[in-house]
Coordinates of C-alpha atoms in Angstrom, one line a residue:
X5 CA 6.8 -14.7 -4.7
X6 CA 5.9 -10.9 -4.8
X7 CA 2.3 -9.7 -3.3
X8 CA 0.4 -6.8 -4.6
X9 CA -1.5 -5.0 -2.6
X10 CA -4.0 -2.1 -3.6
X11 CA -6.1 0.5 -1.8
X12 CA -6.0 -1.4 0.9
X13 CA -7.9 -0.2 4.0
X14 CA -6.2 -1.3 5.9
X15 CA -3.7 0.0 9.4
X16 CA -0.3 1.4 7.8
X17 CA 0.8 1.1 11.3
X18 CA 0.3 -1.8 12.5
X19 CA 3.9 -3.6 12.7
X20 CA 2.4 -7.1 13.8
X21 CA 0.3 -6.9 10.8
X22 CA 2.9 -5.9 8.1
X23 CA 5.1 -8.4 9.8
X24 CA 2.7 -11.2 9.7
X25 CA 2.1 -10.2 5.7
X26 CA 5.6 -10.5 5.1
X27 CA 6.3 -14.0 6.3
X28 CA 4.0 -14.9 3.9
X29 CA 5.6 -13.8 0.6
X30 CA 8.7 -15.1 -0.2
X31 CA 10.2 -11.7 -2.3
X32 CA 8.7 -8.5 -2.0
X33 CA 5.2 -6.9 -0.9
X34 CA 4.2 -3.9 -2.9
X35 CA 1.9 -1.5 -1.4
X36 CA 0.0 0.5 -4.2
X37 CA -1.3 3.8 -2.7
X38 CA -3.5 7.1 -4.1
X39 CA -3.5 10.1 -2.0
X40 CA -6.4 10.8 -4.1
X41 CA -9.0 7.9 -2.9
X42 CA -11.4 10.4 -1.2
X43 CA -14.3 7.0 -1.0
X44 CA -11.4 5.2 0.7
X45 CA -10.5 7.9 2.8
X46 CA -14.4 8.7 4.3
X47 CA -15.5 5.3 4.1
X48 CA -13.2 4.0 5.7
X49 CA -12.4 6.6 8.6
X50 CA -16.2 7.1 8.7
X51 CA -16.2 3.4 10.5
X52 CA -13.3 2.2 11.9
X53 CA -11.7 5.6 13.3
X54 CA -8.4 5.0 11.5
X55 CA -6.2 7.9 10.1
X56 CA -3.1 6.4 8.9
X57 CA -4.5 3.9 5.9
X58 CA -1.8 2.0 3.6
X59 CA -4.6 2.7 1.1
X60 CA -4.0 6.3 1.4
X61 CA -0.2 6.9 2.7
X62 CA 1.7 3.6 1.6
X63 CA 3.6 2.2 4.3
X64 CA 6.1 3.5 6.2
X65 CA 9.0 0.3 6.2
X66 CA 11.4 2.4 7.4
X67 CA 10.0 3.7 10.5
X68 CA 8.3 0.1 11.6
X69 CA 11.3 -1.7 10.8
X70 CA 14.2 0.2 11.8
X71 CA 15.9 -2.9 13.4
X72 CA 15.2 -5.2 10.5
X73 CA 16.6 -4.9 7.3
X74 CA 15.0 -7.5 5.8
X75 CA 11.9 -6.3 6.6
X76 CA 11.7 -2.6 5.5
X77 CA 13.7 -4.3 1.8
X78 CA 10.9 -6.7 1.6
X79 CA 7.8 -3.8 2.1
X80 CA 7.3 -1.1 -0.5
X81 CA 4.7 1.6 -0.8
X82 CA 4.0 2.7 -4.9
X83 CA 2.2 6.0 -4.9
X84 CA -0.3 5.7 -7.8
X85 CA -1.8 9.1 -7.8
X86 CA -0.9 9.6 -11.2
X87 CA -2.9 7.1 -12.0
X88 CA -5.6 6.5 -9.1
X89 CA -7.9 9.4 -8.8
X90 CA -10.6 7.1 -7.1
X91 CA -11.5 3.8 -6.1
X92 CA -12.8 2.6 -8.9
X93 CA -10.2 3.1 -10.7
X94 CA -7.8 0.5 -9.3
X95 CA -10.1 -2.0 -11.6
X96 CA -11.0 0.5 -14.4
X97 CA -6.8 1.4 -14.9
X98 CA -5.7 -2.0 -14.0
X99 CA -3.9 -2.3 -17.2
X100 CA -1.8 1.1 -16.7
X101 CA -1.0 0.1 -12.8
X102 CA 0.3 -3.5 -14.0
X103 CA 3.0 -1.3 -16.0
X104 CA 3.8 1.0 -13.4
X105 CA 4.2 -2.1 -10.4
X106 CA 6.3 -3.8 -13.5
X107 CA 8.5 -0.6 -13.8
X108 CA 9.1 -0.3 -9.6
X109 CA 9.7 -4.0 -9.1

C-alpha cells in the first residue's frame, strides 16, 4: 500500500533506484527527511562520498520524473525538521512523526 521511508542514507538521485522502490508499493512512497541529521550527514558522506542523501534533502520526484506522472505522484519527500533534530530521534519521536506522515498522506 503506502511505504515509509525515514533517514534514509540512501542516493536521492538515483532514478533506477526510486524507480525500482516504486514498483514495489502499490499507493504512495513517503520519504521522511531532517535537514538537521548532522550523524546522517558525516557518517554517511564520511564513507560513501555521497552529497545528495534522501535522508537529508527528500527526494526530488519532479526533477527525476519529469516524463512520468505517475511516478513523481507516487514519491513524496516530508521534511521533518520540526521534529528530527538527530538520528535518534526518528525512534525516540516516532509517535509525533506517525501524526505528521498521517496529516501529509
Amino acid at each position: 500500500d503506502t511505504a515509509v521511508l525515514l533517514g534514509m542514507p540512501a542516493n536521492s538521485q538515483s532514478q533506477t533506484a526510486w524507480t525500482a522502490c516504486c514498483q514495489c508499493v502499490s499507493r504512495k512512497v513517503v520519504v521522511g527527511f531532517s535537514q538537521k541529521d548532522w550523524v546522517l550527514a558525516f557518517l554517511f558522506r564520511a564513507s560513501a562520498f555521497c552529497t545528495h542523501l534522501a535522508g537529508l534533502s527528500g527526494v526530488d520526484a519532479g526533477a527525476l520524473f519529469k516524463d512520468q506522472p505517475l511516478l513523481r505522484r507516487k514519491l513524496q519527500s516530508l521534511d521533518l525538521s520540526t521534529i528530527v533534530t538527530e538520528h535518534a530521534d526518528y525512534l525516540g519521536k516516532i509517535d509525533e512523526i506517525i501524526v505528521e506522515v498521517s496529516r501529509f498522506l
